[in-house]
Coordinates of C-alpha atoms and ligand atoms in Angstrom, one line a residue:
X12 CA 27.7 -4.9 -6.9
X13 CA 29.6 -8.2 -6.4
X14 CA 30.9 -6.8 -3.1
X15 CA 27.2 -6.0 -1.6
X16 CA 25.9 -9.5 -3.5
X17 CA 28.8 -11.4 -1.2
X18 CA 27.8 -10.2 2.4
X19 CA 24.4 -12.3 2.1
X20 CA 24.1 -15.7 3.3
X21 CA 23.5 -17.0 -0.3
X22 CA 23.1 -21.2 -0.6
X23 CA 24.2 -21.5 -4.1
X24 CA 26.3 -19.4 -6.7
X25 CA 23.9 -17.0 -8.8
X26 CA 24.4 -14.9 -12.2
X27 CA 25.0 -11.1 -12.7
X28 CA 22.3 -9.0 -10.8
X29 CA 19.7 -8.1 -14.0
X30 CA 17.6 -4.9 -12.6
X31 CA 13.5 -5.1 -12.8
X32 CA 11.7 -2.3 -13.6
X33 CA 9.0 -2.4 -10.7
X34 CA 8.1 -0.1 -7.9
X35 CA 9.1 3.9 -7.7
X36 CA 10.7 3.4 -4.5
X37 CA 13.2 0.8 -4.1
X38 CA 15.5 -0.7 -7.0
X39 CA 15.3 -4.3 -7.4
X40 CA 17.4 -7.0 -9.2
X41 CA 17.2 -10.5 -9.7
X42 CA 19.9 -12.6 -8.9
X43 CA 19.5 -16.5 -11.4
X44 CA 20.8 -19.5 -9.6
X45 CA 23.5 -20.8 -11.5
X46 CA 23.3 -24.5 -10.2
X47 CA 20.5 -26.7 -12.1
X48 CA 17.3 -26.4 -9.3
X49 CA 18.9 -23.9 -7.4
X50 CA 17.8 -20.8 -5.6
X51 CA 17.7 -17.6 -7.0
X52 CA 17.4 -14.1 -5.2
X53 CA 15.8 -10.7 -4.9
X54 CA 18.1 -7.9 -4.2
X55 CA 16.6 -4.1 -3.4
X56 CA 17.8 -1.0 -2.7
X57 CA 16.1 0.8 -0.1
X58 CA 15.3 3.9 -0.7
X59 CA 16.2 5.4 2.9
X60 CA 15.1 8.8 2.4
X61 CA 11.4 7.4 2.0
X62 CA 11.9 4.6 5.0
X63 CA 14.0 6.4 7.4
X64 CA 14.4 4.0 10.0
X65 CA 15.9 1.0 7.7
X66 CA 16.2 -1.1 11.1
X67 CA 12.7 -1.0 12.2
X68 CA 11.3 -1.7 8.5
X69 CA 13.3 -4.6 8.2
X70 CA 12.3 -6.1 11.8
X71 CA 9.0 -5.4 11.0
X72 CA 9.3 -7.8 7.7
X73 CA 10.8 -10.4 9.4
X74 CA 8.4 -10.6 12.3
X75 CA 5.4 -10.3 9.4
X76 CA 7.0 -13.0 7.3
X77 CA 7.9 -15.2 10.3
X78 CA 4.3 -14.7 11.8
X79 CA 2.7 -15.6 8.5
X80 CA 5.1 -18.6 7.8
X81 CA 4.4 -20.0 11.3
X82 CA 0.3 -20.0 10.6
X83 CA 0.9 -21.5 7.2
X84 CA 3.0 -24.1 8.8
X85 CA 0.2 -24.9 11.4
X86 CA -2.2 -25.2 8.6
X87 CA -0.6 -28.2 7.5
X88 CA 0.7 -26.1 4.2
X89 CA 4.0 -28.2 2.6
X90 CA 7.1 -26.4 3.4
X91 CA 7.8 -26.4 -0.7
X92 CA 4.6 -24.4 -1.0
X93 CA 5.2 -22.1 2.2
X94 CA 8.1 -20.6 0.1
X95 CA 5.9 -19.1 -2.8
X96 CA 3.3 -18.6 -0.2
X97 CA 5.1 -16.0 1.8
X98 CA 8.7 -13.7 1.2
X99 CA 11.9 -14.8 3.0
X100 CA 14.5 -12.5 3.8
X101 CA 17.9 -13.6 3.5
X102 CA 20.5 -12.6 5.7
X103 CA 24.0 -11.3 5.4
X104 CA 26.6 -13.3 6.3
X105 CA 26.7 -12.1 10.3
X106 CA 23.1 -12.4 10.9
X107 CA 22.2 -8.6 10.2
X108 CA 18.9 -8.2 8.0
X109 CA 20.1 -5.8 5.6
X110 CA 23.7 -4.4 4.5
X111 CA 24.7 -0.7 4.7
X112 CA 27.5 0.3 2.3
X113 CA 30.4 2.7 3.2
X114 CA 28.5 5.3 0.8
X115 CA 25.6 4.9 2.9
X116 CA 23.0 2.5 1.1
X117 CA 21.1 -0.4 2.6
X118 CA 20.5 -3.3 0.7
X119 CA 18.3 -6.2 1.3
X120 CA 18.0 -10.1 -0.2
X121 CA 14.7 -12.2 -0.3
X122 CA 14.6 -15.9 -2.1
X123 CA 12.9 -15.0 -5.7
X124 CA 9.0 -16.7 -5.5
X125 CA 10.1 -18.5 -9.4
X126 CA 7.1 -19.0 -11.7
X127 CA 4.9 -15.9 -10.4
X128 CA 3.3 -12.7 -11.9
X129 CA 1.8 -9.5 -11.2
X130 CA -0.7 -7.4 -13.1
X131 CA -1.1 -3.6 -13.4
X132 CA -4.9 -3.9 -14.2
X133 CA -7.6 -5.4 -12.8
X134 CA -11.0 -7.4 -14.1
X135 CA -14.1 -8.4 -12.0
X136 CA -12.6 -11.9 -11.7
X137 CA -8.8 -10.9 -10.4
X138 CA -10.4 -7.9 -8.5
X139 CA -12.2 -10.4 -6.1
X140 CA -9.0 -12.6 -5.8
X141 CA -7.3 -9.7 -5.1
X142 CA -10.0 -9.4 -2.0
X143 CA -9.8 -12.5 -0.9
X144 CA -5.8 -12.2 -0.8
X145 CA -5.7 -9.2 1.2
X146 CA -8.6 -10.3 3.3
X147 CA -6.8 -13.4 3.7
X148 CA -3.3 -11.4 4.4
X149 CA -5.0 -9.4 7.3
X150 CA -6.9 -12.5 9.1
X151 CA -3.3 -13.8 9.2
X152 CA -2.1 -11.1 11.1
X153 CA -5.0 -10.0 13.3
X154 CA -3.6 -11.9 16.2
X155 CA 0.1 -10.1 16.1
X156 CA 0.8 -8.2 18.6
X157 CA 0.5 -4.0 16.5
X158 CA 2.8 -2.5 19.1
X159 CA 5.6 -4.7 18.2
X160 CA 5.8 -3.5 14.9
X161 CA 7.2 0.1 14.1
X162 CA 5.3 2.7 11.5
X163 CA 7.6 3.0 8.8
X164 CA 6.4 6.2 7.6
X165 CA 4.9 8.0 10.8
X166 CA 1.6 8.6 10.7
X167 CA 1.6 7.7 6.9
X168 CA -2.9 7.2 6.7
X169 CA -3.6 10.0 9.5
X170 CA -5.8 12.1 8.1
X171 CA -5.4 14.9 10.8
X172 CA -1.7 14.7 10.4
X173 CA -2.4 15.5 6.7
X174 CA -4.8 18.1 7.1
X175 CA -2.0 19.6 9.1
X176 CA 0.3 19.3 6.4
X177 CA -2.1 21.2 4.3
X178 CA -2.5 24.1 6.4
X179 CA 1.5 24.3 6.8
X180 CA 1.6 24.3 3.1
X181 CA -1.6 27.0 3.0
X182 CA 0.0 29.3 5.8
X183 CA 4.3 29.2 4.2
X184 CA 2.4 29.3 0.2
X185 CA 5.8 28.4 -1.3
X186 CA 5.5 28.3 -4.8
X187 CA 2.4 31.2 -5.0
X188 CA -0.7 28.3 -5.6
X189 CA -2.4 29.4 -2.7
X190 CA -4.8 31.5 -4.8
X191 CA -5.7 29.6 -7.5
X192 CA -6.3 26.9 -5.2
X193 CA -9.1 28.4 -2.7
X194 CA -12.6 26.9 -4.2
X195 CA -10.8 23.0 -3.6
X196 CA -9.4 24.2 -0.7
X197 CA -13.2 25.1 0.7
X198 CA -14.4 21.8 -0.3
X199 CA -11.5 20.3 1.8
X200 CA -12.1 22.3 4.3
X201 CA -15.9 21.5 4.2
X202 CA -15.5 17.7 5.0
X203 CA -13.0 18.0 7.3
X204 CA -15.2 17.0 10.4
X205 CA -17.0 14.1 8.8
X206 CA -13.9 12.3 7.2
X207 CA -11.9 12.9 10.9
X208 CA -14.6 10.6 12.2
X209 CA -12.1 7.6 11.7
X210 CA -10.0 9.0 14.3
X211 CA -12.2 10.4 16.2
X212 CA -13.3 6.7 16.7
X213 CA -10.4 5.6 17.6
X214 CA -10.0 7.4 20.4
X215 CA -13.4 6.7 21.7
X216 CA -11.5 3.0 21.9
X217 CA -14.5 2.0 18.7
X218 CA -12.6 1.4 16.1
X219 CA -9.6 -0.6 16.6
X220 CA -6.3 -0.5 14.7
X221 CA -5.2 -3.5 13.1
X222 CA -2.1 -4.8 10.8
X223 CA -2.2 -3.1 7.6
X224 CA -0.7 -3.4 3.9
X225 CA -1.0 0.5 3.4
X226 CA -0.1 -0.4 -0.2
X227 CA -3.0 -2.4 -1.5
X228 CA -3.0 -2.0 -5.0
X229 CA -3.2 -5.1 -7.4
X230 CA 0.4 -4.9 -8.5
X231 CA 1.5 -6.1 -5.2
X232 CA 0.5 -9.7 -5.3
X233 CA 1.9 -12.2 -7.1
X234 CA 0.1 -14.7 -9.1
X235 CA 1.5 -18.8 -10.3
X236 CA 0.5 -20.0 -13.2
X237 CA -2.8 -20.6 -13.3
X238 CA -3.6 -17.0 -12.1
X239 CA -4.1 -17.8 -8.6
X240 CA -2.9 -15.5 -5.8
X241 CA 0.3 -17.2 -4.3
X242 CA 1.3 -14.0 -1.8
X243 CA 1.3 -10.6 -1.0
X244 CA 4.4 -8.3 -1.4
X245 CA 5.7 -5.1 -1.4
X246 CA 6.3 -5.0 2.7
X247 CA 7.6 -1.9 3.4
X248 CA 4.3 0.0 4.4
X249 CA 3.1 -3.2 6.9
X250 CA 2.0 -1.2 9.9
X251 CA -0.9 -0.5 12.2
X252 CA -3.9 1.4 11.2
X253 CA -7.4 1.3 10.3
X254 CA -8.8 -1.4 7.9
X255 CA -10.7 1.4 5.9
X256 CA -7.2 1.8 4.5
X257 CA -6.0 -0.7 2.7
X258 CA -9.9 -1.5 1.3
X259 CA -10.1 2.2 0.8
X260 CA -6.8 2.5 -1.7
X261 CA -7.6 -0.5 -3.7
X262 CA -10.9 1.0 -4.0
X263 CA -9.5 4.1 -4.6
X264 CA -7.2 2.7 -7.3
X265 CA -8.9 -0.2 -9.1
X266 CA -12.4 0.3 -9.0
X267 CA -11.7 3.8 -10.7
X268 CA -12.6 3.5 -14.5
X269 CA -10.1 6.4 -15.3
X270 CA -6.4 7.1 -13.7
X271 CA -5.4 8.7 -10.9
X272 CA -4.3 11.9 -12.5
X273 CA -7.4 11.8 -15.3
X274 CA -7.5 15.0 -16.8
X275 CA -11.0 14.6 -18.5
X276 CA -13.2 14.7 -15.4
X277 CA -16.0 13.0 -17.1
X278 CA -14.0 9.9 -17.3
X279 CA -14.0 9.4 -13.5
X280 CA -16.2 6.7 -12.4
X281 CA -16.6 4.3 -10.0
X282 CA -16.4 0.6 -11.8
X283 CA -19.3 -0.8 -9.7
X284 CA -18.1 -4.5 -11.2
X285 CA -14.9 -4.2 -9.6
X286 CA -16.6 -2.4 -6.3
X287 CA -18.8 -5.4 -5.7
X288 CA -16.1 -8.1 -6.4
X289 CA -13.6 -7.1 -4.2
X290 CA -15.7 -6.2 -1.6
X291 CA -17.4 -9.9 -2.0
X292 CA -13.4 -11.5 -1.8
X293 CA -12.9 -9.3 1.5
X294 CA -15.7 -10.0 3.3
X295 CA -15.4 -13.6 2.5
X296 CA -12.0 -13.7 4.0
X297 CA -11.6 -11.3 6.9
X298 CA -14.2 -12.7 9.1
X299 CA -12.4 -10.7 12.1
X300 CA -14.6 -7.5 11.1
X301 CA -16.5 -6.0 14.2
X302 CA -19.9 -4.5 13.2
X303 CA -18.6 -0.5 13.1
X304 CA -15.8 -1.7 10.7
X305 CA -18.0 -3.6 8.1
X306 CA -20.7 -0.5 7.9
X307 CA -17.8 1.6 7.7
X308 CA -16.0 0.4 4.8
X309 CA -17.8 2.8 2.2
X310 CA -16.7 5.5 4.4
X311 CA -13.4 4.1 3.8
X312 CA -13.5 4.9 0.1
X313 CA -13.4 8.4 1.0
X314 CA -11.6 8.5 3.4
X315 CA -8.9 7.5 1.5
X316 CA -9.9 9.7 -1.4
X317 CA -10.4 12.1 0.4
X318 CA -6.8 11.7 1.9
X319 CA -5.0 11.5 -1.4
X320 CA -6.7 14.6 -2.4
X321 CA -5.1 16.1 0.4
X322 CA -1.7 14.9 0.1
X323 CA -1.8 15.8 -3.7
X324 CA -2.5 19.4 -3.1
X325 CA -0.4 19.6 0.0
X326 CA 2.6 18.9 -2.5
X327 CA 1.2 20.9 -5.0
X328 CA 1.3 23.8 -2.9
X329 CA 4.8 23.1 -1.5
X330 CA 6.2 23.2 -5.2
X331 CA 6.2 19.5 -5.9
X332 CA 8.8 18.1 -3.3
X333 CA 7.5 14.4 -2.8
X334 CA 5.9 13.0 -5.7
X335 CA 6.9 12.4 -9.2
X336 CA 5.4 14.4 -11.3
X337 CA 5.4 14.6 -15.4
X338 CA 4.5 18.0 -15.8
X339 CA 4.0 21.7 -14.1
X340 CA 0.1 21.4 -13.3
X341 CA 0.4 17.1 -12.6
X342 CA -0.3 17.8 -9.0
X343 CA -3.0 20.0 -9.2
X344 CA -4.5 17.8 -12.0
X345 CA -4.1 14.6 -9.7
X346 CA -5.7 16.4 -7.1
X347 CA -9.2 17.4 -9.2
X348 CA -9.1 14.2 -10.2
X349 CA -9.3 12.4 -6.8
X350 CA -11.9 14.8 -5.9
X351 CA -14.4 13.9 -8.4
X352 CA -13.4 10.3 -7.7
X353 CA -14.4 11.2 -3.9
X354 CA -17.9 13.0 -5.4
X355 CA -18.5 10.1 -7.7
X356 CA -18.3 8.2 -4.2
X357 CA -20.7 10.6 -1.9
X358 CA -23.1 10.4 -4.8
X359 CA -23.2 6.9 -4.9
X360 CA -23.0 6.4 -1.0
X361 CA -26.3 4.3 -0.9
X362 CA -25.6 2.2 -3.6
X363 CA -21.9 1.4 -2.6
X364 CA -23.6 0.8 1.1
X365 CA -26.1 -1.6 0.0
X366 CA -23.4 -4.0 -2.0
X367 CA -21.3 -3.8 1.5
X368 CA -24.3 -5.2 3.3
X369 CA -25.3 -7.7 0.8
X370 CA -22.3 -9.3 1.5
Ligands
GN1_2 C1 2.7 6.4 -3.5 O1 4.7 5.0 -5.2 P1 3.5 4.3 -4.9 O2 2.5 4.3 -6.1 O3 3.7 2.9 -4.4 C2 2.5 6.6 -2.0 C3 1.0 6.2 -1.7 C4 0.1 7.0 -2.5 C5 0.4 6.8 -4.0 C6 -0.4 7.7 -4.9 C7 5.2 5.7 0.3 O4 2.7 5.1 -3.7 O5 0.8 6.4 -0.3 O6 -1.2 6.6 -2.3 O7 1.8 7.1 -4.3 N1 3.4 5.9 -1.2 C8 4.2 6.5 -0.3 O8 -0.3 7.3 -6.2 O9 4.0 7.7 -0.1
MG3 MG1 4.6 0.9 -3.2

């Protein structure tokens, strides 16, 4: 590893790489200055066969970060606290943003934010920080220029793209689910038209695409000591789409007072605590909302449920190819779970409405 650690543009020596244990995608290591007040590094692994096109996801960070640096900069932030404020990629020694090895990998260095956290759960308190934070991330970015960036995973939140998907996996019925599968699939099948709307929108040039996290769950911000959000990480998914998603998924994953892959279907319930904090953080921070976009972000909520429902079965019925699982059935038992999530959310659809337009 001393090889790849030597083609980056490092100011001061650092100690052995120690590996973290964060993320199912990428491998990361952290890299200790060895010099008293030094800096010390992040080093990942990308995992290519996720992010195909290692060059545009890397532009795409740097032209985030820079964008994002620039606006704290002009806000009269101190360039001391601009560095835990927002990641710095560090480049190799000829200028390139990553490193490809001779066996093929891609590694990439950021300066390590020192003194920060994340946490894997949220309360009502670190669920509204969490809104303001992401709130605040897109408000940074919603004068940047979408088409420059590239989508790192094509058409990653496109719901008709993963209803396709589905009925690819229906029609080839690899692995023999199909059956066992039809009353969830007619419940798909059933919303199909509503939960399309999104798009449907879009082309209709009324609901605009915007700069996205597509990864908005708690675990990707990073806290300094006195718990306060210092910045947002975990760049990889930064690309165009609709806002629903990235207040949809942390929705979808924190204000959910069971897991994702809950077996026990009476456990799954929308924690209204969390719903109403994060929601009141948002609002309070991306004040670039039209009209359609605020009354739209319940819908969000399912939409994104609605969309992991489908990409859990699609795999499911494929045999398990893409996602992780820690038993035969784990699919098919994420994928009941996210649908009673999504019916906990239709039969609350008033409720969850009304603590959108309080705020
Ligand atoms: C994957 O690995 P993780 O938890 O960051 C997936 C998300 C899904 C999520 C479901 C690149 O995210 O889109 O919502 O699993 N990420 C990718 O748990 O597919
Ligand atoms: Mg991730």
């Amino acid at each position: 590893m001393n090889d790849i650690i030597a083609q980056f543009a490092l100011k001061n020596e650092v100690g052995e790489p120690q590996p973290l244990k964060i993320g199912f995608i990428n491998d990361s290591f952290v890299l200790k200055s060895k010099v008293k007040g030094g800096i010390s590094y992040f080093l990942q692994r990308i995992n290519h066969h996720i992010f195909e096109n290692v060059d545009g996801l890397q532009q795409n960070i740097k032209l985030i970060t820079d964008h994002i640096r620039t606006k704290l900069m002009k806000n009269g932030c101190q360039p001391s606290e601009i560095d835990r404020r927002v990641l710095q990629l560090v480049p190799t020694k000829d200028g390139k943003l990553y490193f490809k090895t001779s066996n093929g990998d891609y590694w990439r260095m950021y300066v390590l934010i020192e003194n920060a956290t994340s946490h894997d759960q949220v309360d009502e308190h670190s669920a509204y920080l969490a809104g303001r934070a992401f709130g605040d991330f897109q408000c940074q970015l919603a004068d940047f220029p979408t088409e420059k960036l590239c989508e790192t995973i094509p058409n990653f939140h496109n719901l008709e793209f993963r209803l396709q998907q589905l009925d690819d996996a229906v029609k080839q019925d690899v692995a023999g689910r199909v059956k066992q599968c039809e009353s969830i699939l007619s419940e798909i099948e059933k919303r199909k038209e509503d939960l399309c709307l999104a798009q449907r929108l879009f082309r209709e040039g009324k609901l605009p695409k915007r700069i996205n996290h597509c990864d908005t769950k708690v675990n990707n911000m990073l806290f300094d000591e006195n718990g306060v959000p210092l910045c947002i990480v975990d760049l990889d998914t930064v690309m165009p789409g609709f806002v629903l998603s990235d207040y949809g998924d942390f929705m979808r994953t924190a204000a959910n007072k069971a897991a994702e892959d809950e077996a026990d279907l009476s456990k799954i319930q929308v924690d209204l605590s969390v719903f109403e904090a994060y929601t009141k953080g948002y609002l309070e921070k991306a004040t670039f909302l039209t009209d359609t976009e605020k009354r739209m972000l319940p819908y969000g909520c399912r939409l994104m449920i609605y969309m992991q429902t489908v990409r859990f079965l699609t795999d499911f019925l494929n045999g398990d190819t893409y996602y992780k699982i820690q038993y035969p059935e784990h699919n098919r038992v994420r994928t009941q779970a996210q649908f009673r999530l999504l019916q906990e959310h239709e039969r609350l659809a008033d409720v969850l409405q009304n603590i959108v337009n309080k705020y």
